[in-house]
Coordinates of C-alpha atoms in Angstrom, one line a residue:
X1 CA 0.0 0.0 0.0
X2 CA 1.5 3.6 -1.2
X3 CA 1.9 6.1 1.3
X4 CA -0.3 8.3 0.0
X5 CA -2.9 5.7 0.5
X6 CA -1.9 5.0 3.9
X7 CA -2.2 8.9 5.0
X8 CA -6.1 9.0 2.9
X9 CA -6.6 6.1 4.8
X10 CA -5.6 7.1 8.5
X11 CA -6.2 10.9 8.9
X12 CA -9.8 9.8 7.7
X13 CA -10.9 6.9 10.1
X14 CA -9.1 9.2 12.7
X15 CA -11.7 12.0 11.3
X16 CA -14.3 9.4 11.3
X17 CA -13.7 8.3 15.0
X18 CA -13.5 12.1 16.2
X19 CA -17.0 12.9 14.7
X20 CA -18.6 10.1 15.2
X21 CA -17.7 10.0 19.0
X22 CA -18.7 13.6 19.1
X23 CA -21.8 12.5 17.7
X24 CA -22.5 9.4 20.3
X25 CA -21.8 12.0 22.8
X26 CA -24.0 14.7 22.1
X27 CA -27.1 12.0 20.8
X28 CA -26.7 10.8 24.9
X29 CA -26.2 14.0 26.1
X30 CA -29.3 15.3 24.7
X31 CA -31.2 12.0 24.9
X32 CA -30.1 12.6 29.0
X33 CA -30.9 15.8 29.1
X34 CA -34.1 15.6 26.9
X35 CA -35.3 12.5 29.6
X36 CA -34.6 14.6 32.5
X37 CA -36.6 17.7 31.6
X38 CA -39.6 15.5 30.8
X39 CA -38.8 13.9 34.4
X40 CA -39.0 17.6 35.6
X41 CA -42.5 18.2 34.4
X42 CA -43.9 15.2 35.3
X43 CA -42.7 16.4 38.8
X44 CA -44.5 19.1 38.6
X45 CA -47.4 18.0 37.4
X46 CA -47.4 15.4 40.6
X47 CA -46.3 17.9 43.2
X48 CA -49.5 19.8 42.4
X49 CA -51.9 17.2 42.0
X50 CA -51.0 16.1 45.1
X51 CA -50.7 19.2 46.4
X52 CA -54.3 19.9 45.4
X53 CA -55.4 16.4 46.9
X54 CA -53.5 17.0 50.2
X55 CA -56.0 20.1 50.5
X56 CA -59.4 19.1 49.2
X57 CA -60.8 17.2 52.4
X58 CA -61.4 14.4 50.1
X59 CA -60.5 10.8 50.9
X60 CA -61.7 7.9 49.7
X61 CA -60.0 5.0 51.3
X62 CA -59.4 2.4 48.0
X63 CA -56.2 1.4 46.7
X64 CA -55.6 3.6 44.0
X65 CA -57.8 6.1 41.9
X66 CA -56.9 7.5 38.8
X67 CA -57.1 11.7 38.7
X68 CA -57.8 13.5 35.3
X69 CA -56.8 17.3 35.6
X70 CA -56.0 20.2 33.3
X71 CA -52.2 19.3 33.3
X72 CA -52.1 15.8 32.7
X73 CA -53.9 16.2 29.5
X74 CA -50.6 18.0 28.0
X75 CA -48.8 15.3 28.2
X76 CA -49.1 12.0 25.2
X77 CA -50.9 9.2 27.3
X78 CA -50.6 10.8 30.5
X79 CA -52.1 9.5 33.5
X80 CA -52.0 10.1 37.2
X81 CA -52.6 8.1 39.8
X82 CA -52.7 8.3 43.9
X83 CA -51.7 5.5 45.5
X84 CA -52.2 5.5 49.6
X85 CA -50.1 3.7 52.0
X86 CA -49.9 2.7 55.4
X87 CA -47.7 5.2 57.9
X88 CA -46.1 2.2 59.5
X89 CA -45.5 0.2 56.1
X90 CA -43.9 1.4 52.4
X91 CA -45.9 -0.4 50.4
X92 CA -49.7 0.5 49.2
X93 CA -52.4 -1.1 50.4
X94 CA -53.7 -2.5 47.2
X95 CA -51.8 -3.5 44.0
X96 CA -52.0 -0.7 41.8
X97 CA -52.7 -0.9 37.8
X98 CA -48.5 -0.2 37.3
X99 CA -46.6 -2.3 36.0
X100 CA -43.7 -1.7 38.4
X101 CA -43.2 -3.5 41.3
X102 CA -43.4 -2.3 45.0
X103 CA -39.6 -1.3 44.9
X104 CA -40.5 1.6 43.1
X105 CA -43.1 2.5 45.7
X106 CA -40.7 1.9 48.5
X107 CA -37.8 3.9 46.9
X108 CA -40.4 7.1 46.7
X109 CA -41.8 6.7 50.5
X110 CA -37.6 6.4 51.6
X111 CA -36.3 9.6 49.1
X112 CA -39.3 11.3 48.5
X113 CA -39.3 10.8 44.9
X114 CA -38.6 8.0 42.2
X115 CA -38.2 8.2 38.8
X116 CA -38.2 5.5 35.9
X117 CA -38.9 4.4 32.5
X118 CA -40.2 1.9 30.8
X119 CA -41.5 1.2 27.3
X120 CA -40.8 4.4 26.4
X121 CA -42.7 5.7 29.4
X122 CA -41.7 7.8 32.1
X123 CA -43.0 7.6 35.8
X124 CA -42.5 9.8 38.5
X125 CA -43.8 9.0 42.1
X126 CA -43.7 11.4 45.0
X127 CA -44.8 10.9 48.7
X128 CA -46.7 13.2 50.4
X129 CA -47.2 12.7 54.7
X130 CA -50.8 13.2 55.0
X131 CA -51.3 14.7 58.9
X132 CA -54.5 14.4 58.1
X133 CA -55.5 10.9 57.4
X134 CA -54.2 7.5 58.8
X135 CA -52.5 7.0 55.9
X136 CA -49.9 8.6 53.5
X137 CA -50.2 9.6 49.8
X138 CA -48.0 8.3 46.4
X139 CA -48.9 10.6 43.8
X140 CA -47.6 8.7 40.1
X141 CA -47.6 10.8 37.2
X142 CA -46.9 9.1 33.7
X143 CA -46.7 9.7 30.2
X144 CA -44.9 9.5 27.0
X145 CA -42.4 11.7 25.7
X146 CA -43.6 12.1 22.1
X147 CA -42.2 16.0 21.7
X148 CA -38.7 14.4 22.8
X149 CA -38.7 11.5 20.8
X150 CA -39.1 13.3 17.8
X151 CA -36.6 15.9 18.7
X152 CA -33.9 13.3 19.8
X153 CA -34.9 11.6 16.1
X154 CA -34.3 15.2 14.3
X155 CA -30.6 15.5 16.2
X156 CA -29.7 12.0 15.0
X157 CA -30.5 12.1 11.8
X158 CA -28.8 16.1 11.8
X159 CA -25.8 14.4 13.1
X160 CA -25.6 11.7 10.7
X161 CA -26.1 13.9 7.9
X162 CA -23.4 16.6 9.6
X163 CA -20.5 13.2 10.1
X164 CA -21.0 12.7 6.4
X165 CA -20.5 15.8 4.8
X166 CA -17.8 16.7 7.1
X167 CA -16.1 13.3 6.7
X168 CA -16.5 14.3 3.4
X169 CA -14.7 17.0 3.5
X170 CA -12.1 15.3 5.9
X171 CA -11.6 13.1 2.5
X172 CA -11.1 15.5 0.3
X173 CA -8.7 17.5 3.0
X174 CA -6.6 14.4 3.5
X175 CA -6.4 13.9 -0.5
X176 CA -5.1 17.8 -1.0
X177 CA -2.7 17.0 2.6
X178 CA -1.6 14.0 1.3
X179 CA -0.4 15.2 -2.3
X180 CA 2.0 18.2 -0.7
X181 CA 2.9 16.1 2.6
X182 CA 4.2 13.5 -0.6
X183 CA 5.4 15.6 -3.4
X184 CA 8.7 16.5 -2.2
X185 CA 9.1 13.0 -2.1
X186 CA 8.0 12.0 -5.6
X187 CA 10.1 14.8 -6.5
X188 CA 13.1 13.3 -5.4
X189 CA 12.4 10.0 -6.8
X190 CA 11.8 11.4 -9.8
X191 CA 15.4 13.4 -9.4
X192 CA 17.0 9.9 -8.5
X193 CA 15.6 7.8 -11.4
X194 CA 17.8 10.4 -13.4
X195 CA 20.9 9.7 -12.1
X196 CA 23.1 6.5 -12.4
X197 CA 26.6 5.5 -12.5
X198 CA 27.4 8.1 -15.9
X199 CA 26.0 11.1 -14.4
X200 CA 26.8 11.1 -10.7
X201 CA 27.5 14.4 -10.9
X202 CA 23.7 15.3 -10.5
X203 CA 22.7 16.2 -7.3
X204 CA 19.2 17.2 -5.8
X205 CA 17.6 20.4 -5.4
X206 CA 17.2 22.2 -2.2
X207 CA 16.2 25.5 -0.1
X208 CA 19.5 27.0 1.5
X209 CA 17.1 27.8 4.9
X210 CA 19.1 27.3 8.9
X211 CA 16.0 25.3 9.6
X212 CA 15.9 22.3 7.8
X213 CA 12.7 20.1 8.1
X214 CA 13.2 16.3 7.4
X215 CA 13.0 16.2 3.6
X216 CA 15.3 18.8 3.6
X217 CA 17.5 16.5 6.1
X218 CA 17.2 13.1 3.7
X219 CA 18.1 15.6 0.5
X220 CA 21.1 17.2 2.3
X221 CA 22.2 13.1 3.4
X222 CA 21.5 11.9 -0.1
X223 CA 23.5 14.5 -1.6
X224 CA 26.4 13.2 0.3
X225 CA 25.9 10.3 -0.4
X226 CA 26.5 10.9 -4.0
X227 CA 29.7 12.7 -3.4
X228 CA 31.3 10.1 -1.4
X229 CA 29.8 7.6 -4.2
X230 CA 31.2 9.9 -7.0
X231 CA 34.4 9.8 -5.4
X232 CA 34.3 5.8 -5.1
X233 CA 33.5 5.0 -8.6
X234 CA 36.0 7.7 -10.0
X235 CA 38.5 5.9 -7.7
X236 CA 38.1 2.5 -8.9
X237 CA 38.0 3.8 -12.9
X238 CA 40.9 5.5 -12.2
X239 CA 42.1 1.9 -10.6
X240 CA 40.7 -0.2 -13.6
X241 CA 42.2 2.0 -16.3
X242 CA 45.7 2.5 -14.9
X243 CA 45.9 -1.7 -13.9
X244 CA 45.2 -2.8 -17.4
X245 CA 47.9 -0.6 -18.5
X246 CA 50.4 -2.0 -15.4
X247 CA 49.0 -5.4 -15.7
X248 CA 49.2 -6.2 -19.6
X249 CA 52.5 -5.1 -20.3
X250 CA 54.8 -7.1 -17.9
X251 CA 52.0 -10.3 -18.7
X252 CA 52.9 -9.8 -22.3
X253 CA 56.4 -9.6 -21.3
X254 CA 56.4 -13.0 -19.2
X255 CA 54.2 -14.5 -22.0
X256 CA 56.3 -13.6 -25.3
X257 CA 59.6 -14.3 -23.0
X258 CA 58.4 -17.8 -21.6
X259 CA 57.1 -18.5 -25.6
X260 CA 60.4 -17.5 -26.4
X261 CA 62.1 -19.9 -24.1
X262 CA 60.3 -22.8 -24.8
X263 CA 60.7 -22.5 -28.4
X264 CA 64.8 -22.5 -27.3
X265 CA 64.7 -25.0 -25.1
X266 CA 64.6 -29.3 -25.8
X267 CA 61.5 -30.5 -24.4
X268 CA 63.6 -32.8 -22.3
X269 CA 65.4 -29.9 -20.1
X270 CA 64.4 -29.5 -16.4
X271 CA 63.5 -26.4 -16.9
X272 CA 61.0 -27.1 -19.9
X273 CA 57.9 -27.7 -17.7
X274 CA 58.2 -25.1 -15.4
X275 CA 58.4 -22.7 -18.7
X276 CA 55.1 -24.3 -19.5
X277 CA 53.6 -23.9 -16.4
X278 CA 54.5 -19.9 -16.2
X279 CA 53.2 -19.6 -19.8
X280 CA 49.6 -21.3 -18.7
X281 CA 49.7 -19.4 -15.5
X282 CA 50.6 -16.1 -17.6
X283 CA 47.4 -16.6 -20.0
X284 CA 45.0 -17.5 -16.7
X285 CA 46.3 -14.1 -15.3
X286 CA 45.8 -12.4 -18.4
X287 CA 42.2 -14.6 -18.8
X288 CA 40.9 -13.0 -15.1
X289 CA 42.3 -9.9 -16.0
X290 CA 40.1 -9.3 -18.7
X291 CA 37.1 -10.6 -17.5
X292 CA 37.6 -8.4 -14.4
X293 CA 37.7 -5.3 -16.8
X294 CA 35.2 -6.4 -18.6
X295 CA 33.2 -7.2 -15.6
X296 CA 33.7 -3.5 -14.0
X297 CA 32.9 -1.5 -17.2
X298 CA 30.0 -3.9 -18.2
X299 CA 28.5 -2.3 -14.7
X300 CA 29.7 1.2 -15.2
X301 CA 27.0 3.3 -16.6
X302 CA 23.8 0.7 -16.8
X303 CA 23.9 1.4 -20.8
X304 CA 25.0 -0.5 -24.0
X305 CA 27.2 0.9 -26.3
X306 CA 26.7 -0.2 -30.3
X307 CA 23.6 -1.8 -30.3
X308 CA 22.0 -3.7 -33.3
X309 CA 19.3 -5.9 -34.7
X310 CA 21.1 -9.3 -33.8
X311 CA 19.7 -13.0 -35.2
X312 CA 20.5 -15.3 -31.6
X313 CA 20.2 -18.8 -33.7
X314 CA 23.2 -17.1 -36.1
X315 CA 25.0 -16.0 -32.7
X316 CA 25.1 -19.2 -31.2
X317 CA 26.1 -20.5 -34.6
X318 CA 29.0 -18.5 -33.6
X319 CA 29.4 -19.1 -30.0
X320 CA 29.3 -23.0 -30.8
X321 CA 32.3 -22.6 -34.1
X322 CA 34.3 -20.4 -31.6
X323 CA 34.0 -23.0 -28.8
X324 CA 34.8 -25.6 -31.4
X325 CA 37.9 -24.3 -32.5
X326 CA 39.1 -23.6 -29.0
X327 CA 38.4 -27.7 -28.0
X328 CA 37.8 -30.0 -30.4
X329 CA 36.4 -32.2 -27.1
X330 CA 33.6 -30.1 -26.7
X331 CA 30.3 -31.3 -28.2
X332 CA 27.1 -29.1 -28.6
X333 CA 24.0 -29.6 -30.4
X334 CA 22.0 -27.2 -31.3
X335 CA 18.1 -27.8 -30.9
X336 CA 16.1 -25.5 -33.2
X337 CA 13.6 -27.5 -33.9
X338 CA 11.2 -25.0 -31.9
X339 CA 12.0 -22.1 -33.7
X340 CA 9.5 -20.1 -35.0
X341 CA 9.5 -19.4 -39.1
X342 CA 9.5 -15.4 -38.6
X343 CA 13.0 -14.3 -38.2
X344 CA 12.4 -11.2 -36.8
X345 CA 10.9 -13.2 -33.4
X346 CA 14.8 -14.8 -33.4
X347 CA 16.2 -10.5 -33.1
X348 CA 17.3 -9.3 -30.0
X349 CA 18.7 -5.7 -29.6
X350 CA 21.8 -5.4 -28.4
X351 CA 26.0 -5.6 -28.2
X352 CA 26.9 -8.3 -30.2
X353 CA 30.1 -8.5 -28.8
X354 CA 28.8 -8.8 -25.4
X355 CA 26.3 -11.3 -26.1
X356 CA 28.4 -13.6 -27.5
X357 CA 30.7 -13.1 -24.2
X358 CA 27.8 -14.2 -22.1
X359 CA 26.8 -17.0 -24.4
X360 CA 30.1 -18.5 -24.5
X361 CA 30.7 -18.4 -21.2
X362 CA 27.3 -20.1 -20.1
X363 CA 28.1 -22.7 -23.4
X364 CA 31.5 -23.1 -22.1
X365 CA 30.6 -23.6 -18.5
X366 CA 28.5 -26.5 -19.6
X367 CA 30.9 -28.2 -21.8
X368 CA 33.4 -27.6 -19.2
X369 CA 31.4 -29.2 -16.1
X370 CA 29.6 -31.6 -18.7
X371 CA 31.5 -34.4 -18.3
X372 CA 32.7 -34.5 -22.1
X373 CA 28.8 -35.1 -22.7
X374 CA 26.8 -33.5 -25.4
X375 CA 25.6 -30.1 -24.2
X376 CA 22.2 -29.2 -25.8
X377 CA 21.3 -25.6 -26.9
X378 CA 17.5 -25.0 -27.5
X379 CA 16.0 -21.9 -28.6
X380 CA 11.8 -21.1 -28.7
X381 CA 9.7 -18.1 -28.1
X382 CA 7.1 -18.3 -25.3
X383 CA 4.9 -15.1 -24.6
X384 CA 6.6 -12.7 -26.6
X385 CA 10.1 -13.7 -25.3
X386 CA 12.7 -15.6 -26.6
X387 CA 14.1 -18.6 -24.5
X388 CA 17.7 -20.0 -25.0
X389 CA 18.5 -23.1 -22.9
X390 CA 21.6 -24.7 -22.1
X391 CA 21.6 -28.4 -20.6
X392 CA 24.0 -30.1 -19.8
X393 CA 24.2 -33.8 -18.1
X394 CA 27.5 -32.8 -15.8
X395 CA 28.2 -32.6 -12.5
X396 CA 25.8 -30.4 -11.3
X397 CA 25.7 -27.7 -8.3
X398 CA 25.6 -28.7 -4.7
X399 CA 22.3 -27.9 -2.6
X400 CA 24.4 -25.5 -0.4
X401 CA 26.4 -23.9 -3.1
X402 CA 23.2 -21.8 -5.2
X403 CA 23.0 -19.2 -3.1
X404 CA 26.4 -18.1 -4.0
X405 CA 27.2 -18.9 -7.7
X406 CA 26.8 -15.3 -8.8
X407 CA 29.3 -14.1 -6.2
X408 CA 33.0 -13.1 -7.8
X409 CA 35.6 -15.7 -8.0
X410 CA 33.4 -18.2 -6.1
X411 CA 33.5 -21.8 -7.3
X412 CA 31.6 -24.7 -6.4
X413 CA 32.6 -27.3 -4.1
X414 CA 32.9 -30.3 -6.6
X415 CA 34.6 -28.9 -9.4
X416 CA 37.7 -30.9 -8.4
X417 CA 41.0 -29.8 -10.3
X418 CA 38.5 -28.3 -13.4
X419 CA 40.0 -24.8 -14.9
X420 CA 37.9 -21.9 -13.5
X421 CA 38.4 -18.3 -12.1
X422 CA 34.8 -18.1 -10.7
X423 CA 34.2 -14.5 -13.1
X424 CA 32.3 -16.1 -16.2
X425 CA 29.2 -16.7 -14.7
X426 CA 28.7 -13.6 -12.9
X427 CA 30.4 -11.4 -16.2
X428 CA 27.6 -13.4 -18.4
X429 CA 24.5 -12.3 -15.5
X430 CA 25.5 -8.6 -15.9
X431 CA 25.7 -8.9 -19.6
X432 CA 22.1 -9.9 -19.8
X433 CA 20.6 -7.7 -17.1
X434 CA 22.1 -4.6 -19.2
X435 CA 19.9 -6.3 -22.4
X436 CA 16.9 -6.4 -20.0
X437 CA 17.4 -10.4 -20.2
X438 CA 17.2 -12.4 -17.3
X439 CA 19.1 -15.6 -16.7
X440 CA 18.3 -18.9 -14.1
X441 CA 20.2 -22.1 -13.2
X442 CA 18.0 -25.3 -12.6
X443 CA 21.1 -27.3 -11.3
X444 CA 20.7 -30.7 -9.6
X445 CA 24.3 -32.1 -8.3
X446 CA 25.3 -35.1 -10.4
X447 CA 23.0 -35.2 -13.0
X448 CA 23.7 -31.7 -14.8
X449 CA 22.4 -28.0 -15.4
X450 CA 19.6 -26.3 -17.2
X451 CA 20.3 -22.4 -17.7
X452 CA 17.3 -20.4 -19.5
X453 CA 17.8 -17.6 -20.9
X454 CA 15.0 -15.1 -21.4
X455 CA 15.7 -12.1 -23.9
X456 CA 13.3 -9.2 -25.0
X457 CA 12.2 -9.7 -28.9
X458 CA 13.5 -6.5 -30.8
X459 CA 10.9 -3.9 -31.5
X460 CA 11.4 -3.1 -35.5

């Protein structure tokens, strides 16, 4: 999930809790407040009914007796009713038609007053000591609250309506928020995809302010970063360029002299093998030091230098003559008996030169650990790609060893006393990732390799 998302995301469920506790709160509140005003008035109503009956010299001794008066009528299904009880006892003399019980009746004789709802409709009780009778008096006012109701529904569905258009807006805030909280930073991505290893000179824009805030911070460190990496990579070009000058020459020398030697020498003189052996040393030296040139530049600047329109069945045509010539030991085959009748599905765009490096270097990895078995090449295009494997029925690659066999100058652990430098395999990797090809080893140790090659078709 982008960041961007991720701040839409957050700022508005936090917006969304915020209003819609806010509105919880005030729906209570007012539901609270609403309940206790209506408690209020049926207090009052009670207080002066019973007031008014305290003072009438009426009394009719009967459980309960329902009063009509001109307040009671105000209220939605109001009734009153006077309930007497016993001065010694807290409970009425005869069940009353409530449907409370005779806690409710007790709890008004011991406070004075009780209040509660149910269904929707409110009671209020309130005892009265009557000095003038032998027993006391329970007024009970009750009705609904119809007015409240429908005011408490009008504030909810206000605050409904009010959380949506302001979360709304909370959306729409977050969105504007979130695009110049993030641009910045999409502006330095957009400055980094720019620069690579040919133009580290390039550096990112910033204010020249004494307080920096934190993108301002991660410009100033990146920034550095490319001067200490500028510094690195001129460093080892500078390195690279002046040790195939110092390296080549006195090679050459040792080579032509140890030739020279040889050539001077009877093949049954001491000396004679140990000539031999310098010269083959001489010519694996000058072997790694080339492919560790190679290797660097190949990784210099991510870009190919004279590309063309290049036929891969007529470049391993190539790869397998050259390996020929170099070992007449060495068998390939080449399998085209998948390829597809239009050419321009066999054209890649690329280096030719650097191609055939790669190829030959995979090809003659597999003759080499093949076990002087026939090492198949297969070409075919699947989905728009063309796929070049090489399979050979060697020794294979230990379980433990694959995680490492791009690493430099690493070898496997059962190529024995077989001619290697550990460069070729990594040298032929970078050669395809700078054509946008990948490359993958199936390996199984013992019974041989399959490395697939998958290579862009060129656009014509």
């Amino acid at each position: 999930m982008k960041i961007r998302t991720k701040i839409i995301l957050l700022s508005s469920a936090i917006g969304t809790m915020i209003l819609l506790s806010f509105a919880v709160y005030v729906s209570y509140f007012t539901s609270k407040t609403l309940e206790n005003k209506f408690y209020i008035r049926l207090e009052e109503n009670a207080r002066m009914l019973g007031t008014h009956v305290l003072n009438s010299k009426i009394y009719k001794d009967k459980s309960y007796y329902e009063l009509s008066n001109q307040f009671i009528n105000q209220f939605s299904f109001g009734k009153n009713f006077l309930v007497r009880v016993s001065k010694q006892g807290k409970q009425p003399r005869y069940e009353p038609l409530l449907p409370m019980g005779n806690f409710f009746f007790e709890e008004a004789i011991e406070n004075g007053r009780a209040e509660l709802m149910l269904n929707d409709t409110a009671y209020v009780a309130l005892f009265f000591e009557d000095k003038d009778h032998n027993k006391n008096l329970v007024v009970v006012s009750s009705a609904v609250d119809e007015f409240g109701k429908a005011e408490h529904t009008d504030l909810n569905q206000a605050l409904i309506s009010g959380v949506a258009i302001f979360l709304f807006f909370i959306v729409l805030i977050s969105f504007y928020f979130a695009d110049r909280l993030l641009n910045p930073i999409a502006s330095i991505n957009k400055r980094i995809g720019l620069i690579n290893i040919s133009n580290l000179n390039l550096r990112l824009p910033h204010k020249a302010t004494k307080e920096k805030d934190e993108i301002e911070v991660l410009i100033s460190n990146i920034n550095d970063m490319l001067n200490r990496l500028e510094i690195a990579v001129k460093s080892q070009r500078s390195f690279i360029s002046n040790a195939s000058h110092s390296l080549r020459t006195p090679m050459t020398i040792i080579s032509g002299e140890s030739e020279l030697a040889l050539n001077s020498l009877d093949p049954k003189h001491p000396a004679h093998y140990s000539l031999e052996m310098v010269s083959r040393e001489v010519d694996r030296m000058n072997l790694i030091v080339s492919n560790l040139l190679l290797l660097s530049r190949t990784g210099y600047d991510g870009k190919v230098q004279n590309m063309s329109h290049i036929r891969v069945d007529e470049l391993l045509y190539s790869v397998k003559e050259s390996e020929g010539y170099l070992n007449d030991n060495h068998r390939i085959y080449l399998d085209f008996s998948n390829i597809p009748e239009d050419s321009n599905l066999l054209t890649i765009y690329g280096n030719q030169d650097l191609l055939f490096i790669g190829l030959s270097n995979i090809i003659s990895n597999a003759c080499k650990y093949g076990n002087d078995k026939e090492v198949k090449v297969s070409i075919e295009v699947v989905n728009s790609k063309i796929v070049i494997r090489v399979t050979d029925q060697g020794i294979g690659i230990p379980d433990h060893d694959k995680p490492h066999i791009f690493e430099s100058f690493f070898r496997a652990s059962n190529v024995g006393s077989i001619y290697g430098n550990g460069l070729g395999l990594v040298l032929a990797k970078n050669i395809f990732e700078l054509h946008d090809a990948t490359l993958t080893i199936d390996s199984t140790e013992g019974k041989g390799t399959i490395v697939t090659i998958t290579c862009p078709i060129a656009d014509f």
